[in-house]
N, CA, C and O atoms as a DFTB+ gen file, in Angstrom:
100 C
 N C O
     1  1      60.863      -3.196      -5.635
     2  2      59.988      -3.208      -6.811
     3  2      59.047      -1.995      -6.785
     4  3      58.380      -1.708      -7.779
     5  1      58.993      -1.304      -5.681
     6  2      58.113      -0.121      -5.613
     7  2      58.654       0.995      -6.506
     8  3      57.899       1.786      -7.072
     9  1      59.974       1.034      -6.615
    10  2      60.584       2.102      -7.429
    11  2      60.147       1.969      -8.889
    12  3      59.974       2.965      -9.591
    13  1      59.972       0.710      -9.335
    14  2      59.568       0.504     -10.730
    15  2      58.188       1.123     -10.956
    16  3      57.942       1.739     -11.994
    17  1      57.306       0.959      -9.999
    18  2      55.955       1.518     -10.147
    19  2      56.025       3.037     -10.262
    20  3      55.368       3.635     -11.115
    21  1      56.823       3.652      -9.403
    22  2      56.953       5.114      -9.435
    23  2      57.540       5.555     -10.768
    24  3      57.110       6.546     -11.358
    25  1      58.529       4.802     -11.230
    26  2      59.170       5.150     -12.504
    27  2      58.158       5.070     -13.636
    28  3      58.146       5.916     -14.531
    29  1      57.308       4.046     -13.591
    30  2      56.322       3.857     -14.659
    31  2      55.287       4.978     -14.588
    32  3      54.870       5.505     -15.619
    33  1      54.877       5.340     -13.382
    34  2      53.887       6.412     -13.215
    35  2      54.462       7.733     -13.724
    36  3      53.792       8.495     -14.421
    37  1      55.717       7.984     -13.358
    38  2      56.369       9.239     -13.787
    39  2      56.434       9.273     -15.316
    40  3      56.197      10.308     -15.939
    41  1      56.757       8.133     -15.898
    42  2      56.847       8.072     -17.361
    43  2      55.467       8.339     -17.971
    44  3      55.346       9.079     -18.948
    45  1      54.438       7.736     -17.393
    46  2      53.081       7.926     -17.920
    47  2      52.671       9.394     -17.798
    48  3      52.061       9.948     -18.712
    49  1      53.004      10.014     -16.684
    50  2      52.655      11.432     -16.477
    51  2      53.401      12.301     -17.484
    52  3      52.827      13.212     -18.081
    53  1      54.688      12.008     -17.663
    54  2      55.498      12.792     -18.606
    55  2      54.913      12.679     -20.010
    56  3      54.766      13.677     -20.715
    57  1      54.587      11.471     -20.400
    58  2      54.021      11.254     -21.737
    59  2      52.668      11.952     -21.847
    60  3      52.364      12.583     -22.860
    61  1      51.866      11.834     -20.803
    62  2      50.540      12.462     -20.824
    63  2      50.655      13.977     -20.942
    64  3      49.841      14.617     -21.606
    65  1      51.664      14.543     -20.299
    66  2      51.838      16.008     -20.347
    67  2      52.489      16.434     -21.658
    68  3      52.288      17.550     -22.138
    69  1      53.276      15.515     -22.228
    70  2      53.968      15.845     -23.472
    71  2      53.010      15.758     -24.656
    72  3      53.071      16.576     -25.574
    73  1      52.126      14.762     -24.631
    74  2      51.183      14.605     -25.739
    75  2      49.752      14.463     -25.199
    76  3      49.149      13.394     -25.293
    77  1      49.223      15.546     -24.637
    78  2      47.862      15.507     -24.087
    79  2      46.822      15.388     -25.195
    80  3      45.699      14.946     -24.954
    81  1      47.191      15.778     -26.390
    82  2      46.240      15.698     -27.500
    83  2      45.889      14.246     -27.810
    84  3      44.760      13.932     -28.189
    85  1      46.873      13.369     -27.642
    86  2      46.634      11.958     -27.917
    87  2      45.683      11.368     -26.881
    88  3      44.892      10.475     -27.185
    89  1      45.769      11.879     -25.652
    90  2      44.908      11.354     -24.576
    91  2      43.598      12.138     -24.524
    92  3      42.804      11.946     -23.603
    93  1      43.368      12.996     -25.472
    94  2      42.141      13.805     -25.470
    95  2      41.079      13.165     -26.359
    96  3      40.076      13.795     -26.693
    97  1      41.303      11.928     -26.734
    98  2      40.354      11.254     -27.610
    99  2      39.131      10.882     -26.795
   100  3      38.188      10.299     -27.329
């Protein structure tokens, strides 16, 4: 189940880097 956490973190990082403007609120 640790792999799921890493996968979720990687996804969050990818999204954050792809759309930093959305997280700049």
